[in-house]
XYZ file of C-alpha atoms in Angstrom:
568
model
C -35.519 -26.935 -36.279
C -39.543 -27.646 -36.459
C -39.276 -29.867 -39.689
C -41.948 -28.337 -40.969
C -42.640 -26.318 -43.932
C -44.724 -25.125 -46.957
C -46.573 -27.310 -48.720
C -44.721 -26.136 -52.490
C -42.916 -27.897 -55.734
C -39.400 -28.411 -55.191
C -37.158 -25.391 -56.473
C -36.439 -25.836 -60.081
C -34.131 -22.928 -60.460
C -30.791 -21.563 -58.320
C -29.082 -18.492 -57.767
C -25.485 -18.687 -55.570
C -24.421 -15.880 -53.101
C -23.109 -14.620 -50.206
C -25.697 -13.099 -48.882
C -29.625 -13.167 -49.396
C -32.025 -9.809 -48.528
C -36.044 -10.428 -48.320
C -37.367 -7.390 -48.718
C -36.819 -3.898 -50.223
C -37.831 -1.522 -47.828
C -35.356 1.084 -45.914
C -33.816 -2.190 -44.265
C -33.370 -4.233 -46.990
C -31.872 -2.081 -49.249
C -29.714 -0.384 -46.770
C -28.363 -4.184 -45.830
C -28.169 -4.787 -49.377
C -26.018 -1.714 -50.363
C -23.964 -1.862 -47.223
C -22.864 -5.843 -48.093
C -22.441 -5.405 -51.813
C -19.992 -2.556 -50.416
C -18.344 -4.561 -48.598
C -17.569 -7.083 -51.804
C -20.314 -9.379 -50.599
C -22.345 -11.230 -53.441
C -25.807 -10.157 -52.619
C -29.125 -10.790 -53.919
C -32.500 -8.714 -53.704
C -35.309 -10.727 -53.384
C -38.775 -8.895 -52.943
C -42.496 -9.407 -53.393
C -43.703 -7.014 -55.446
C -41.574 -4.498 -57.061
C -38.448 -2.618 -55.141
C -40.486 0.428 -54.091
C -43.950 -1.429 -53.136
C -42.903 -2.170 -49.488
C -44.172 -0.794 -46.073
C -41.741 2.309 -46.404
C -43.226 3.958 -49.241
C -46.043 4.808 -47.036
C -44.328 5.978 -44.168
C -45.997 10.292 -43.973
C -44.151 11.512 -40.596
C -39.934 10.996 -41.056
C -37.208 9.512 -39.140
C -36.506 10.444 -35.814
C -33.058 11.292 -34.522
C -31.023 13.946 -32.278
C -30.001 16.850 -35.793
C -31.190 19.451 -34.058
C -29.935 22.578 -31.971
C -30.347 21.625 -28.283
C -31.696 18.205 -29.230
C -29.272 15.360 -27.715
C -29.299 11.182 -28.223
C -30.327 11.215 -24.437
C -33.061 13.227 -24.851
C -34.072 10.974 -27.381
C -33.395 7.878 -25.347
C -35.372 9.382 -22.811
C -38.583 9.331 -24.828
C -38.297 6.062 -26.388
C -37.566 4.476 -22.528
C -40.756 6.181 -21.701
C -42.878 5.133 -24.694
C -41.762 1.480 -24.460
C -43.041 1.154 -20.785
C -40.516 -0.548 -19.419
C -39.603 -3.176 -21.866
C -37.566 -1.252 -24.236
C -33.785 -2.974 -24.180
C -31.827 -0.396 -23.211
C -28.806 -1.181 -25.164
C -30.422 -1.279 -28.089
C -32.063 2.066 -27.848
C -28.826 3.503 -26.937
C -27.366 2.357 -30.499
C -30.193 3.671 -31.697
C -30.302 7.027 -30.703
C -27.024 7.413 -30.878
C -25.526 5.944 -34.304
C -29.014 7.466 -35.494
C -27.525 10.852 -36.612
C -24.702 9.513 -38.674
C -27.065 7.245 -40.305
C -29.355 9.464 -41.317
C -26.441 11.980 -42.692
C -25.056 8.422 -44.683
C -28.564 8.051 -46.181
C -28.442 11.575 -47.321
C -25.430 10.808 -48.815
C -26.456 8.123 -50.962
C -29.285 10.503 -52.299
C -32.293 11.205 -50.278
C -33.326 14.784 -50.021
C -35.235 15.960 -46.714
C -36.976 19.459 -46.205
C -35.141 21.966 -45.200
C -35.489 25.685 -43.686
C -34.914 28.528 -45.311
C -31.230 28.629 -43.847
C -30.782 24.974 -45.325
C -30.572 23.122 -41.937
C -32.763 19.940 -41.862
C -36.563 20.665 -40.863
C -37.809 19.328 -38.019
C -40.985 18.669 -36.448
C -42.567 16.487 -33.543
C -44.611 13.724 -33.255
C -46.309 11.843 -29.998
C -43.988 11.128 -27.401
C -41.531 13.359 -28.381
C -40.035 16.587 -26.389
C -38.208 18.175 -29.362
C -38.388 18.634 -32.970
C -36.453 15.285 -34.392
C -38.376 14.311 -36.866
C -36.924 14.974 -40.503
C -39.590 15.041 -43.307
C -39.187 14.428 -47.310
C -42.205 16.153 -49.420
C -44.142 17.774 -46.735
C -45.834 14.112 -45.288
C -43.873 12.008 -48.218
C -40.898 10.765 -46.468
C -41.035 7.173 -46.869
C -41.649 7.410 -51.079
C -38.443 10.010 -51.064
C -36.042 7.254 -48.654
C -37.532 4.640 -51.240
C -37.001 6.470 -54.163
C -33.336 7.106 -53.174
C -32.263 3.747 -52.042
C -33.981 1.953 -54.943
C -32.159 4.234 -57.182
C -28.973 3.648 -55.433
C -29.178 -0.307 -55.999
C -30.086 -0.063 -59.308
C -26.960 2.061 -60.019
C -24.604 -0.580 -58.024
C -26.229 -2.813 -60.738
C -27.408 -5.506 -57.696
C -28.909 -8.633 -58.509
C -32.813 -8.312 -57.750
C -35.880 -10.853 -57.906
C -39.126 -8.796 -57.947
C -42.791 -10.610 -57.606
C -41.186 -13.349 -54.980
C -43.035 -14.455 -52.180
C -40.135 -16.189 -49.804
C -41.324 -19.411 -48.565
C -39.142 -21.439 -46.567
C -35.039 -21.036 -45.048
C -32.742 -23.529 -46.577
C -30.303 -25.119 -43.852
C -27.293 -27.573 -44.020
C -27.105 -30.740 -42.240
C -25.712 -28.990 -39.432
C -28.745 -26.227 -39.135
C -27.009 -23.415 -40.384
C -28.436 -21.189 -42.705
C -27.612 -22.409 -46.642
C -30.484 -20.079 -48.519
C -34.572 -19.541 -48.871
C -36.534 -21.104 -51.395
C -38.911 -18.352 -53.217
C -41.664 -18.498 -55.827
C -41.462 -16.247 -58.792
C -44.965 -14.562 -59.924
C -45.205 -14.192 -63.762
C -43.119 -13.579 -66.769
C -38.997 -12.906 -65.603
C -35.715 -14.365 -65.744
C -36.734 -16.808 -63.319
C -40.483 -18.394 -62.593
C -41.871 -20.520 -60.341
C -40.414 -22.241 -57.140
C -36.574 -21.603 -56.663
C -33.742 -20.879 -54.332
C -31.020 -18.549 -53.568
C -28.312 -20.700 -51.957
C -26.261 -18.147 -49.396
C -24.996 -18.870 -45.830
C -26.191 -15.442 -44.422
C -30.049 -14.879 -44.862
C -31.190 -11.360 -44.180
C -34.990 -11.285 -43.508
C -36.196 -7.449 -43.950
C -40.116 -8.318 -44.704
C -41.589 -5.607 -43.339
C -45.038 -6.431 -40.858
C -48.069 -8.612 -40.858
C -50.875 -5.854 -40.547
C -52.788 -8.007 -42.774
C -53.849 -10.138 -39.733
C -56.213 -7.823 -39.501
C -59.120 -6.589 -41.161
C -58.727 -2.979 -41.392
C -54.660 -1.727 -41.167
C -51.892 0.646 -43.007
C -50.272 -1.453 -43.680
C -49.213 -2.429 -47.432
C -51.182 -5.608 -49.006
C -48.129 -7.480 -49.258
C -47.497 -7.525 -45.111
C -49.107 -10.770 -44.499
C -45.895 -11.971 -41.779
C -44.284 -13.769 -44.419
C -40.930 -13.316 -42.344
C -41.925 -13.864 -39.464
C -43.719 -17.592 -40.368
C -40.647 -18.309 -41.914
C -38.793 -17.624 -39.037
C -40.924 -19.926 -37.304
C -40.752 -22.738 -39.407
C -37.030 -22.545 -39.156
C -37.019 -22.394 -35.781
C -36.343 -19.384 -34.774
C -37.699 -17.237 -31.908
C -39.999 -14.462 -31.577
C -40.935 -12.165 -28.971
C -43.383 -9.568 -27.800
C -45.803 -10.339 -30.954
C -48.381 -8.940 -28.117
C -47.568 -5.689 -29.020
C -49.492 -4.737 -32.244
C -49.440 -0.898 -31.928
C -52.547 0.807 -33.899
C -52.052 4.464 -34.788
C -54.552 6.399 -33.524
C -55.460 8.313 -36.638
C -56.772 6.679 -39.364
C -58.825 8.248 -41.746
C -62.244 6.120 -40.988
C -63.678 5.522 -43.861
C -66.657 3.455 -42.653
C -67.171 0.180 -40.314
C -67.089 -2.304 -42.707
C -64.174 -0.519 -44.589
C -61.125 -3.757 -45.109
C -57.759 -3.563 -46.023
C -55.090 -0.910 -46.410
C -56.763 2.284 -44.964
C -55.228 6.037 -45.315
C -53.259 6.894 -42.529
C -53.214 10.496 -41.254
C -49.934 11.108 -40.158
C -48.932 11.705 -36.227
C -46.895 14.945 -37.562
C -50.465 16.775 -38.287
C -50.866 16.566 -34.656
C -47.230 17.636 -34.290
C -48.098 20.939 -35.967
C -50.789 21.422 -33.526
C -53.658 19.189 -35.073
C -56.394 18.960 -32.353
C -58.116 15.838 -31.767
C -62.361 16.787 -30.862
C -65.415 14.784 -30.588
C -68.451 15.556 -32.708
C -69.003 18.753 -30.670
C -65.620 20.063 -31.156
C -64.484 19.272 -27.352
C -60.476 18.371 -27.038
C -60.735 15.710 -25.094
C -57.154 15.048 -24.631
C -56.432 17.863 -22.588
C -55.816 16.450 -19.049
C -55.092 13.178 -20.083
C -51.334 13.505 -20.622
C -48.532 16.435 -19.849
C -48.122 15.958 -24.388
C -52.147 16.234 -25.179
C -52.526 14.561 -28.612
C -48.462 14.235 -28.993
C -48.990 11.069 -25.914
C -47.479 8.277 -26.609
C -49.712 6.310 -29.809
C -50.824 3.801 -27.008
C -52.255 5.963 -25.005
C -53.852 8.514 -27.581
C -55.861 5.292 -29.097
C -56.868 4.333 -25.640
C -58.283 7.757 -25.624
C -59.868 7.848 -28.625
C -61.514 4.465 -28.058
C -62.627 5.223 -24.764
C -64.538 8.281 -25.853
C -65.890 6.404 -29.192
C -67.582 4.110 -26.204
C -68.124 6.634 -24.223
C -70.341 8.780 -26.830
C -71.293 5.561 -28.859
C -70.142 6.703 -31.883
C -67.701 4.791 -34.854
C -64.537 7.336 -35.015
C -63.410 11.117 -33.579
C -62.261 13.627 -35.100
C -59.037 15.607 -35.998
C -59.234 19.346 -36.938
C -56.695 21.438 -38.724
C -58.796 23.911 -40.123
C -57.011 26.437 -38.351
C -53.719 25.169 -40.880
C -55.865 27.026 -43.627
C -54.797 26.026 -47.381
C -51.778 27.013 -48.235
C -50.394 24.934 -44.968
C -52.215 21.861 -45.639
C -50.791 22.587 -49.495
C -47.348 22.899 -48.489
C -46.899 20.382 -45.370
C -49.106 17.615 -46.189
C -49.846 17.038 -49.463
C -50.213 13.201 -49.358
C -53.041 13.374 -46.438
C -54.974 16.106 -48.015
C -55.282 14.286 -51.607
C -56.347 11.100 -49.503
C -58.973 12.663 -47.885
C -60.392 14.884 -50.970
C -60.392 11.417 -52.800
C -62.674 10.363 -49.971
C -64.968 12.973 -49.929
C -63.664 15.139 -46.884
C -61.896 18.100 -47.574
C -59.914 19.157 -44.380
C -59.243 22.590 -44.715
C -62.869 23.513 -44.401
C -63.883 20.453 -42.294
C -62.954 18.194 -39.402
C -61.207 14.562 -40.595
C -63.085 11.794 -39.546
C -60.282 9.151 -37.341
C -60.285 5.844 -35.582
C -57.619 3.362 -34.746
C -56.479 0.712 -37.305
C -53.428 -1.719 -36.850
C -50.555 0.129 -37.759
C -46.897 -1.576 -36.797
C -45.691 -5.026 -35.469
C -43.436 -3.425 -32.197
C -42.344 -7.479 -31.559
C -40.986 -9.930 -34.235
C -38.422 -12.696 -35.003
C -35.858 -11.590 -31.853
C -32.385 -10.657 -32.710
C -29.391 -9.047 -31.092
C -27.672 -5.563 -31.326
C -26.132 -7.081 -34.924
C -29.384 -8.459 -36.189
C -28.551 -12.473 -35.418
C -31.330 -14.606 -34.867
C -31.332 -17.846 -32.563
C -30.659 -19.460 -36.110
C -27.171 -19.332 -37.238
C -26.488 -17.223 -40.207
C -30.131 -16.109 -40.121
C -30.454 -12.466 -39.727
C -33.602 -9.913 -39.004
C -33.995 -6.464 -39.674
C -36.818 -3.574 -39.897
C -40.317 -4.329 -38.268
C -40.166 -8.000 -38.636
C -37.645 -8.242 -35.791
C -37.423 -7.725 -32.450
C -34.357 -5.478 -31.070
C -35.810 -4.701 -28.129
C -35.846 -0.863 -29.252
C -39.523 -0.553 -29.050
C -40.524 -1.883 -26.340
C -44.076 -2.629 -25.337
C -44.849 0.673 -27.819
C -43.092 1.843 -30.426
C -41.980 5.833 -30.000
C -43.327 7.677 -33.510
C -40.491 7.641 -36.510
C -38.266 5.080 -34.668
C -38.898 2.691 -37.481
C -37.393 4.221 -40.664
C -34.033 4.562 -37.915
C -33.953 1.131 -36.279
C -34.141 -0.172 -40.302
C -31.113 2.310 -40.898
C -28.933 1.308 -38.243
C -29.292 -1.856 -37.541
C -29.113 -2.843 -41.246
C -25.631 -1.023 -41.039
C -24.547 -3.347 -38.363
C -26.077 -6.643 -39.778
C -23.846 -6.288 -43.251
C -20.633 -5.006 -40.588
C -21.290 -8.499 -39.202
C -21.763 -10.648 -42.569
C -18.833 -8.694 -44.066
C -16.722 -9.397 -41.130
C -17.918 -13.234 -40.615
C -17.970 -13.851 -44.269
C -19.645 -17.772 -44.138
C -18.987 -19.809 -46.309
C -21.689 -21.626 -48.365
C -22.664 -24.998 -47.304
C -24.645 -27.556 -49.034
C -28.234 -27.465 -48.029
C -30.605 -29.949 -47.036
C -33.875 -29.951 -48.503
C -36.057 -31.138 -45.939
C -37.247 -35.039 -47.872
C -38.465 -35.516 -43.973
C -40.450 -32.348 -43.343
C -43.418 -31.802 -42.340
C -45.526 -29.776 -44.880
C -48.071 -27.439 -43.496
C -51.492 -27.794 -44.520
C -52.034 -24.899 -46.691
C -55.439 -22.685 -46.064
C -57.570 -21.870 -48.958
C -57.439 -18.292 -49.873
C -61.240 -17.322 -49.027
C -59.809 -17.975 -45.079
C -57.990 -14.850 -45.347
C -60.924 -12.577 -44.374
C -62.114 -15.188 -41.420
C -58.628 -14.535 -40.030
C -58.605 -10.972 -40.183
C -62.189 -10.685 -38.584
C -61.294 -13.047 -35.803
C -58.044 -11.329 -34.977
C -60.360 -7.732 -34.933
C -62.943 -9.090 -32.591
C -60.661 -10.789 -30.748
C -57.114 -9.152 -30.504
C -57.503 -5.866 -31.911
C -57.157 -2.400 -29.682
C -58.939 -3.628 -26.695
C -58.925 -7.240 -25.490
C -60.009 -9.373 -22.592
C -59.459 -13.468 -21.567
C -62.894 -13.894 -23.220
C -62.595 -11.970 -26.311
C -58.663 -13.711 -27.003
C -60.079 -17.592 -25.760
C -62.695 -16.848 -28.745
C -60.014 -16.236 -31.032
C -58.172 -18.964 -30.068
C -60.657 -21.360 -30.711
C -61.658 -19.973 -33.913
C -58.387 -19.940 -35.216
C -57.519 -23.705 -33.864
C -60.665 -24.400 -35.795
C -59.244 -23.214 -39.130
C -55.719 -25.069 -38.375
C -57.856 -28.384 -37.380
C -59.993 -28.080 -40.585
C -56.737 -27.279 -42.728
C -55.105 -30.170 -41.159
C -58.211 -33.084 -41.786
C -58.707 -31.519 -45.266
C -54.737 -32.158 -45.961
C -55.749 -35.763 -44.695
C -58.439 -36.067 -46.669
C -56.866 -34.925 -49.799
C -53.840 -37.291 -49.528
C -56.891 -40.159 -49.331
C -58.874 -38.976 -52.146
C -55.734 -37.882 -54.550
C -57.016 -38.279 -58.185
C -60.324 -38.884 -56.908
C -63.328 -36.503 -57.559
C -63.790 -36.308 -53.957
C -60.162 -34.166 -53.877
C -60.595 -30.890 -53.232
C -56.724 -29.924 -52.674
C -55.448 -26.599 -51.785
C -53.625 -26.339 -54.303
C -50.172 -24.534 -53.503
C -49.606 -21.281 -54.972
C -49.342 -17.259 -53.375
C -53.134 -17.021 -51.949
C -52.403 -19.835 -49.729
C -49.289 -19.775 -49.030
C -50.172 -15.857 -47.704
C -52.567 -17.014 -46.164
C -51.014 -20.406 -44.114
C -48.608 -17.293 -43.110
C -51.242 -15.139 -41.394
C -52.900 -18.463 -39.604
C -49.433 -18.950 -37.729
C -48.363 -15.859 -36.793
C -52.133 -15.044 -35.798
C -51.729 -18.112 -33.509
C -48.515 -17.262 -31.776
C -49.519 -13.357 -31.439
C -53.009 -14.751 -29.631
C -50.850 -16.870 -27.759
C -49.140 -14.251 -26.623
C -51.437 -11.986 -25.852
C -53.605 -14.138 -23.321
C -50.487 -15.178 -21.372
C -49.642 -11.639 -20.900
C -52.450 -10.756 -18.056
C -51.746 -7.195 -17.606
C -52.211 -4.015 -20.081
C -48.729 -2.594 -20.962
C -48.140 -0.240 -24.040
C -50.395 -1.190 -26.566
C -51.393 -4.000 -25.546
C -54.306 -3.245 -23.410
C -56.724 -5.762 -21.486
C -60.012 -4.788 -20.642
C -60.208 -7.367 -17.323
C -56.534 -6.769 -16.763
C -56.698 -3.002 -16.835
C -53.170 -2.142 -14.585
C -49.787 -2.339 -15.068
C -47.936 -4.810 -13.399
C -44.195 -4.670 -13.322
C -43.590 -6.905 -10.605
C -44.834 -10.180 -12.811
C -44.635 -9.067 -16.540
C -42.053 -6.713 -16.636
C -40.672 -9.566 -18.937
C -40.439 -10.629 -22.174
C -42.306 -13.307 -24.005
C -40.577 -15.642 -26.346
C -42.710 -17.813 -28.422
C -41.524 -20.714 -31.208
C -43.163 -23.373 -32.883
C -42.622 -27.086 -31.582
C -42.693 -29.731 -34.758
C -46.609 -30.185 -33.531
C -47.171 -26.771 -35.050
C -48.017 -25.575 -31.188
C -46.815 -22.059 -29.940
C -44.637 -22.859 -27.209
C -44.265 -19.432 -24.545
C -41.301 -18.761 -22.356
C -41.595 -15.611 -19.925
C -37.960 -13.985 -19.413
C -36.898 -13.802 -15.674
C -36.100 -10.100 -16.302
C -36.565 -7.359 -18.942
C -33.581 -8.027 -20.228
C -33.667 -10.169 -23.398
C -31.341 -13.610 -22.689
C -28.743 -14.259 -25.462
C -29.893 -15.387 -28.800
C -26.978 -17.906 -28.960
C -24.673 -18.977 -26.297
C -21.840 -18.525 -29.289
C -22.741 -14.795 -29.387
């Protein structure tokens, strides 16, 4: 343990249960349905509302071996190759291979996909795929469609929720274990303010941290909540290097910040052609798939020739879809880009990389255990080790299926019992950030970390954000001189800073990360380090947080990811 958390008012309200789920997208719920099933006591807790998480947005579908022909190999295959060598092979072979069933098991508890004419499933590909696996809800609405049936499904089982809470810190008993989260309640509810769920099994499902940046698709609520928890706690993390940005993003102007529209990889999957301003393809001879590479490579691409012509963004045409295609298949992406002015059945869409999906996180094993006992990760805030250095398109809303399958197996099979926690009287709190250093972080982590980095460009970032941690930590100082004084200017606790304290620390370790890895792998790519090189960092790097508040690296002697407990 770090001894150190959030600076926040001690709980003033409790909930009791088995087991406690952060987060209510396609992991969390499916965890959550799967332990209440098994007769577990299980609590919901989420920050915003049940549907608002990162898998409402999700356009393409969920990848897995339905179709004629198509075989978990195959689709083992492609995942191998789009992780670049650091994909745990294990993991994608549980994957790939309980994949089907789960997807059947979700359609069972409600959610309706598109099908053809003769019923069967539709398919359709995305990069790095070699058949049509990827099942679709709504033309490009998948991710609304497995929201809207899982939410539905816990509402029916009646489960106990908490909407508008932002987790803060994991609860632990004198002997480490896992004994709950605190949490703090925004507005009017059954419960406000700071409290806790007490439970011995903790299931972290809190979606991504594109927020560290400045432009992303990701949701305004992924500001890495779970994984600076994890942190905090203890825990480790691994490959946090790894920020994949999808290549298409509608580009709505340099300065644009925030969540940006995402034009989905499956436009290119129904032959989409990526041009520059004079209509040339230039991913033709670049890979054997064209614009269905890998995402690491197509944004490598599309970079290269935004420097190459000096220009802000390519494009993507589908003209050639004509209307009643773009109608049909994609209604989502053509609204967003009408309500931005482009109209892509007459025009080309403007595109440009934007930080898309964490493919590291809190690191876990095939049942979702953390190197914290009764601590649990699932969905993009972990690390299985199925993505690799790159994660293969529509592997997301399928590692969140199956591996929140296996994490309430193992709860319901363990079944801890609840243990009295400790609440920390000795720990450290973390100097809390003012809110207005949100946007400082994000434009330090795009100058510095984004698609394309270098020694320079990462040492910059470093600096900058050791500043903000230094100046956080002699303002806490201050403020505990000047207390009640008119020179006190405290930060005062509350969801602004606590956000973002969040998206300091995990911007730390991922920077951290990212200059110790001297290579370019995946999608992590290094301008002065431009080659692969397997014979050094064909490893893994696992990062936690001494009680200094220091990242603290460890490079794996192998790919293969060492246990997460010796127990285990």
């Amino acid at each position: 343990m770090t001894g150190i958390r959030l600076t926040a008012p001690a709980p003033g309200w409790a909930i009791d249960a088995d087991v406690v789920v952060v987060g209510s997208g396609v992991a969390g719920l499916t965890t959550a349905l799967r332990c209440a099933a098994a007769g577990l006591a299980t609590v919901v807790v989420t920050k915003a509302r049940l549907d608002d998480g990162s898998t409402r947005w999700a356009q393409g579908g969920i990848a897995a071996a339905l179709g004629e022909g198509d075989t978990p190999e195959q689709h083992l295959d492609d995942t191998l190759v789009a992780g670049v060598g650091l994909c745990d092979e294990a993991a994608v072979r549980t994957l790939v291979t309980e994949g089907p069933d789960a997807v059947r098991r979700l359609i069972e508890t409600g959610a309706h996909f598109d099908t053809t004419d003769d019923g069967d499933i539709a398919l359709t590909r995305e990069g790095g795929h070699h058949r049509r696996r990827i099942a679709h809800a709504g033309g490009d609405a998948t991710g609304a469609e497995i929201s809207r049936a899982l939410v539905e499904a816990v509402r029916s089982a009646a489960l106990h929720t908490v909407e508008n809470a932002l987790v803060l810190d994991l609860l632990t008993d004198a002997e480490g274990r896992t004994a709950g989260v605190t949490l703090h309640v925004m507005g009017e509810g059954q419960h406000d303010g700071v409290g806790a769920v007490r439970a011995p099994a903790v299931v972290l499902a809190t979606g991504g941290m594109g927020q560290v940046f400045s432009a992303t698709t990701n949701p305004p609520v992924s500001t890495g909540d779970g994984v600076a928890l994890a942190l905090r706690a203890g825990a480790e993390v691994s490959d946090l290097e790894f920020v994949q940005f999808h290549p298409t993003v509608l580009f709505l102007g340099a300065d644009s910040e925030g969540q940006q529209p995402l034009v989905s990889e499956a436009v290119r999957g129904e032959g989409a052609h990526l041009v520059d301003a004079s209509g040339t393809r230039f991913m033709l001879g670049q890979h054997e798939l064209a614009e269905l590479a890998p995402r690491d490579i197509v944004a490598k691409a599309i970079t290269e020739q935004m420097h190459l012509h000096g220009t802000e963004h390519m494009y993507l045409d589908a003209r050639h879809f004509g209307a009643e295609m773009w109608e049909r298949r994609f209604p989502t992406i053509l609204a967003a880009c009408r309500a931005h002015g482009i109209d892509p059945i007459t025009e080309p869409i403007p595109v440009a990389p934007a930080a898309h999906y964490a493919s590291g996180g809190i690191r876990t094993d095939l049942r979702g255990r953390t190197t914290v006992p009764g601590l649990y990760a699932c969905g993009e805030v972990a690390c299985t080790g199925v993505h690799g250095a790159n994660r293969l398109a529509s592997n997301s809303l399928l590692e969140g299926l199956v591996f929140a399958e296996s994490i309430a197996a193992d709860i319901a099979e363990d079944h801890p019992r609840r243990t009295e926690a400790v609440h920390g009287g000795d720990a450290t709190p973390a100097p809390l950030l003012a809110p207005e250093s949100r946007t400082a972080i994000q434009r330090i982590m795009t100058r510095g970390a984004g698609v394309l980095r270098s020694a320079d460009s990462l040492a910059t970032a470093a600096d900058e954000l050791e500043a903000l941690h230094r100046d956080a930590v002699a303002d806490a100082v201050a403020d505990a001189g000047s207390a009640g004084t008119a020179e006190a200017k405290v930060t005062v606790p509350g969801v602004e800073a606590w956000e973002v304290t969040n998206l300091l620390l995990v911007s730390r370790v991922l920077v951290a990360a990212a200059r110790a890895r001297e290579e370019t792998r995946g999608c992590h790519w290094r301008e002065d380090r431009p080659d692969r090189d397997d014979e050094h960092w064909r490893r893994h790097l696992v990062v936690r947080i001494a009680p200094d508040r220091k990242p603290v690296l460890h490079r794996t002697e192998t790919a293969a990811f060492p246990p997460v407990r010796p127990s285990n």
